[in-house]
PDB file of C-alpha atoms in Angstrom:
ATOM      1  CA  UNK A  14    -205.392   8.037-197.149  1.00  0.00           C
ATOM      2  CA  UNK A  15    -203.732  10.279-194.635  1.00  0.00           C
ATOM      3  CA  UNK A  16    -203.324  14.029-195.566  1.00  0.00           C
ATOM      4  CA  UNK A  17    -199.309  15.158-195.983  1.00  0.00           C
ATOM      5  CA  UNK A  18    -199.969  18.607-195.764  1.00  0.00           C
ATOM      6  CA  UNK A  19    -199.439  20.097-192.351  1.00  0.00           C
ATOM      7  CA  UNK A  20    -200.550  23.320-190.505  1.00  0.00           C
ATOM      8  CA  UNK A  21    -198.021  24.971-188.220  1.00  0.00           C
ATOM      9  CA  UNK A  22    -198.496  26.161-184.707  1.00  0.00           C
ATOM     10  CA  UNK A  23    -196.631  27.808-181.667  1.00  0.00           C
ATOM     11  CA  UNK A  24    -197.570  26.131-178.535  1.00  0.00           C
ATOM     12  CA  UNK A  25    -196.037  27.507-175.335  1.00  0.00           C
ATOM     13  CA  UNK A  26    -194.498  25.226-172.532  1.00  0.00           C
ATOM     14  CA  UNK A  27    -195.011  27.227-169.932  1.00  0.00           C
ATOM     15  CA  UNK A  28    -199.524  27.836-170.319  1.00  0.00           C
ATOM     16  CA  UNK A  29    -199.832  25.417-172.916  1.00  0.00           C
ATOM     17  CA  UNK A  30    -201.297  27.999-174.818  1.00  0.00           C
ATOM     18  CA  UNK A  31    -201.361  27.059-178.790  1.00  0.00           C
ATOM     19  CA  UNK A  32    -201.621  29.459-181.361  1.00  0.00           C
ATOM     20  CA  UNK A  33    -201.397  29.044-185.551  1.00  0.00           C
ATOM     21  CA  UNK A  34    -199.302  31.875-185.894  1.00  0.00           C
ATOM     22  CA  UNK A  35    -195.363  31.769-186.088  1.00  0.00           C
ATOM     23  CA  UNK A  36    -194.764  33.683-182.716  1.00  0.00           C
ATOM     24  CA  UNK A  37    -191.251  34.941-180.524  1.00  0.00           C
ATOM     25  CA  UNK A  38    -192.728  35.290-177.206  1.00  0.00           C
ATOM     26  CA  UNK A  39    -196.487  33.437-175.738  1.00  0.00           C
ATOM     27  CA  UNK A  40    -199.303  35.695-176.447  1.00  0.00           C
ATOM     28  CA  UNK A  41    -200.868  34.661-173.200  1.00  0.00           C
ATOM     29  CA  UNK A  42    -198.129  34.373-170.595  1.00  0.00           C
ATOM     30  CA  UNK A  43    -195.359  36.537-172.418  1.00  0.00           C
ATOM     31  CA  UNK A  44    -192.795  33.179-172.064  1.00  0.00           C
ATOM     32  CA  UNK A  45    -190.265  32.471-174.798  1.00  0.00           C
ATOM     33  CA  UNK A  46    -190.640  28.599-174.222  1.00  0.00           C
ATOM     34  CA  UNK A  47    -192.450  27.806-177.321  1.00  0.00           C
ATOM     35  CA  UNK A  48    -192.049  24.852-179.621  1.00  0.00           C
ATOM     36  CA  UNK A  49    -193.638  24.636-183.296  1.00  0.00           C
ATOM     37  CA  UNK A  50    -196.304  21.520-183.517  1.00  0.00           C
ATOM     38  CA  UNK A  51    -198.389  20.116-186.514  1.00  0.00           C
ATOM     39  CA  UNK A  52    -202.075  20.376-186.482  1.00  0.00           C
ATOM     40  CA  UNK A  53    -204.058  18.211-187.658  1.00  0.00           C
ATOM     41  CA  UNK A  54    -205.301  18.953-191.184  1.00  0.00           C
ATOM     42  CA  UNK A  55    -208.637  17.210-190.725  1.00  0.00           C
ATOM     43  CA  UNK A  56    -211.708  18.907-189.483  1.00  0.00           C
ATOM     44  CA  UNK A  57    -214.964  19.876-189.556  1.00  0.00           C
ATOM     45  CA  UNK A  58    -216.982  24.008-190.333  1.00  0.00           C
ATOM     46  CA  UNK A  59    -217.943  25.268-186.978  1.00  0.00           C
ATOM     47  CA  UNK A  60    -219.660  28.154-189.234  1.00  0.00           C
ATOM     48  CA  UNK A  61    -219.395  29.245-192.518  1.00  0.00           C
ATOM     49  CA  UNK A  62    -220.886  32.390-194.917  1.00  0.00           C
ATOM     50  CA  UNK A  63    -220.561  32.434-198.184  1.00  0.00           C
ATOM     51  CA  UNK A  64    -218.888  35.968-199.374  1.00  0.00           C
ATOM     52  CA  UNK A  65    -220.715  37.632-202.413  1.00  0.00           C
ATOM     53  CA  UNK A  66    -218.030  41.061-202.288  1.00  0.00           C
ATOM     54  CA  UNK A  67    -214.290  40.423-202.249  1.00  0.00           C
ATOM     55  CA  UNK A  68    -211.435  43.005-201.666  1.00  0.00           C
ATOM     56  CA  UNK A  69    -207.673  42.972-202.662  1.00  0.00           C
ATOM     57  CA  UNK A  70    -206.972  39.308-204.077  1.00  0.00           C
ATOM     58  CA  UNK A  71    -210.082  37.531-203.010  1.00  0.00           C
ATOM     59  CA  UNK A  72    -211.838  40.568-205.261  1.00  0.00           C
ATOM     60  CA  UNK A  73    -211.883  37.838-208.477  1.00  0.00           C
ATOM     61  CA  UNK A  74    -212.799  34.785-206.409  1.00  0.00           C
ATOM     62  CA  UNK A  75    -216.382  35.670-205.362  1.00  0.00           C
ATOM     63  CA  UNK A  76    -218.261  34.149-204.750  1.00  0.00           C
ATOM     64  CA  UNK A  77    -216.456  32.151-201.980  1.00  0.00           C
ATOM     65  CA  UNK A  78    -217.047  30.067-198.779  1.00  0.00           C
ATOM     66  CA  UNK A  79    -215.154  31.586-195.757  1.00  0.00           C
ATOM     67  CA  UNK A  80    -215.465  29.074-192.427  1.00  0.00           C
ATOM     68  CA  UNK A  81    -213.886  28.480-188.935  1.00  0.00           C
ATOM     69  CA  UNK A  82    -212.579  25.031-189.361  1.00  0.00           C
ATOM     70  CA  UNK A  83    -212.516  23.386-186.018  1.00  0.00           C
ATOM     71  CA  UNK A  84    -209.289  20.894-186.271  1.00  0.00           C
ATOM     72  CA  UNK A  85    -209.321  17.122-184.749  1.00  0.00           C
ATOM     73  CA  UNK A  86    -207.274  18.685-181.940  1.00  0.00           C
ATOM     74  CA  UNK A  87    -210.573  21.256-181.211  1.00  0.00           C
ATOM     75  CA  UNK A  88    -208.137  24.335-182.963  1.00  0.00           C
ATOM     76  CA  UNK A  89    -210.106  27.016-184.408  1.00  0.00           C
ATOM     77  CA  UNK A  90    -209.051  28.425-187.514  1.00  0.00           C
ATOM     78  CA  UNK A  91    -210.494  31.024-190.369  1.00  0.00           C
ATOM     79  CA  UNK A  92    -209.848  29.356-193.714  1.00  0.00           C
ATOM     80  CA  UNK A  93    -211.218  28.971-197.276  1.00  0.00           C
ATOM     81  CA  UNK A  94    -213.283  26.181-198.440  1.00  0.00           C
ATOM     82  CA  UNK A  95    -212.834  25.339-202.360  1.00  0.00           C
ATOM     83  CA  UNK A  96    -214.443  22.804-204.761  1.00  0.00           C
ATOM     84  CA  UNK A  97    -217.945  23.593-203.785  1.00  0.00           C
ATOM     85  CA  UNK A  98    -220.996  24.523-206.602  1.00  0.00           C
ATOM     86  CA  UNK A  99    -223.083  26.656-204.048  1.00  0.00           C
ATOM     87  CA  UNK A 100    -223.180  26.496-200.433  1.00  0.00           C
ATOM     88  CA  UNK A 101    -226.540  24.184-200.270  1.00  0.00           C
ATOM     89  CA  UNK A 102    -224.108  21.818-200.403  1.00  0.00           C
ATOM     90  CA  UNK A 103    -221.840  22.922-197.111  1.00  0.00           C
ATOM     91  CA  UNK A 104    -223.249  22.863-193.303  1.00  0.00           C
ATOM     92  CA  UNK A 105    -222.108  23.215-189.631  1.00  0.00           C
ATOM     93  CA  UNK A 106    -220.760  19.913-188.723  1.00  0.00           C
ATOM     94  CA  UNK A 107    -219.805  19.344-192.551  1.00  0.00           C
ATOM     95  CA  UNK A 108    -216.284  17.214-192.616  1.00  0.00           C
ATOM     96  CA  UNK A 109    -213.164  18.867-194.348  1.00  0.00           C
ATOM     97  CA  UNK A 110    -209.548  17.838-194.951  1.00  0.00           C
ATOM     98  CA  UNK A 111    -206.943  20.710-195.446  1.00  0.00           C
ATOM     99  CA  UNK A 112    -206.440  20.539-199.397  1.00  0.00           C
ATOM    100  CA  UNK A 113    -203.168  23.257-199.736  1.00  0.00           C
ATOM    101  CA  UNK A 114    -201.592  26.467-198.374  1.00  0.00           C
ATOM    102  CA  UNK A 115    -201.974  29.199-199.988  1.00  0.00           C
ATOM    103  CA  UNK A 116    -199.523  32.052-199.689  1.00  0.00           C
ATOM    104  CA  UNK A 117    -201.902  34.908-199.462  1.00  0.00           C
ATOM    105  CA  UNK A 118    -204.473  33.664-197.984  1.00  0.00           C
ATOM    106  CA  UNK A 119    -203.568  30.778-195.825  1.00  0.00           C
ATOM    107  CA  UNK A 120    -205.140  27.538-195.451  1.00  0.00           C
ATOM    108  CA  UNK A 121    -207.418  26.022-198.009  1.00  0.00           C
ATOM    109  CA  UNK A 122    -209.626  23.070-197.324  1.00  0.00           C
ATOM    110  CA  UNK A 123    -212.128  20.710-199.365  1.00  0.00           C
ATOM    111  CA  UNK A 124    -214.848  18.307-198.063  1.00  0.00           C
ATOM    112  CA  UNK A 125    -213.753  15.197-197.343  1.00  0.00           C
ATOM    113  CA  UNK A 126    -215.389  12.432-199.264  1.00  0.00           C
TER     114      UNK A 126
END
C-alpha cells in the first residue's frame, strides 16, 4: 500500500541543490529559483543510537531511537523511529516508511513490514 504522507523539500533550479527545509533563497548558490517537491517517505537507517537522556519535549519519551533515514531518492534526513521494544530489533540497512509528522519534532517513521 503506498504511503500518503509526504515530506516537503526546496530544490533549487539553478544547482539542483535539494534541501528539507522550507527556504527563500538556495543555500548553496544564493538563487531564488526554488520549487517545493515531495520526498519520498520510504527509506531505510543509515545510522541510528538509541537516546537514554532527553531534553525539552523529548525529556518524557526516553528512551528513544534517533536515525538518519536515507530516502528512496538517497535524501538524508534526522528523524524519529517509533513502535520499536528495544533497539536489538533496529539495524543499518533496516527498511522504514514515514509513519506521521510531528509538529515539534518533525518526521516520524516505523519499520516497514
Amino acid at each position: 500500500m503506498e504511503n500518503p504522507l509526504t515530506i516537503k523539500g526546496t530544490k533549487c533550479s539553478a544547482c539542483m541543490a535539494i534541501c528539507l527545509d522550507p527556504l527563500w533563497t538556495c543555500s548553496e548558490c544564493g538563487s531564488e529559483s526554488l520549487e517545493e517537491i515531495s520526498i519520498s517517505p520510504q527509506g531505510s537507517i543509515y545510522t541510528f543510537t538509541e537516546v537514554h537522556v532527553g531534553f525539552g519535549h523529548m525529556a518524557n519519551k526516553v528512551p528513544y531511537i534517533l536515525a538518519i533515514v536515507e530516502t528512496e531518492g538517497m535524501h538524508k534526513l534526522t528523524a524519529v523511529i517509533e513502535n520499536l521494544n528495544q533497539s536489538p530489533n533496529i539495524e543499518i540497512g533496516t527498511k522504514v516508511k514515514l509513519s506521521r509528522i510531528d509538529e515539534t519534532i518533525g518526521p516520524v517513521f516505523e519499520i516497514s513490514l
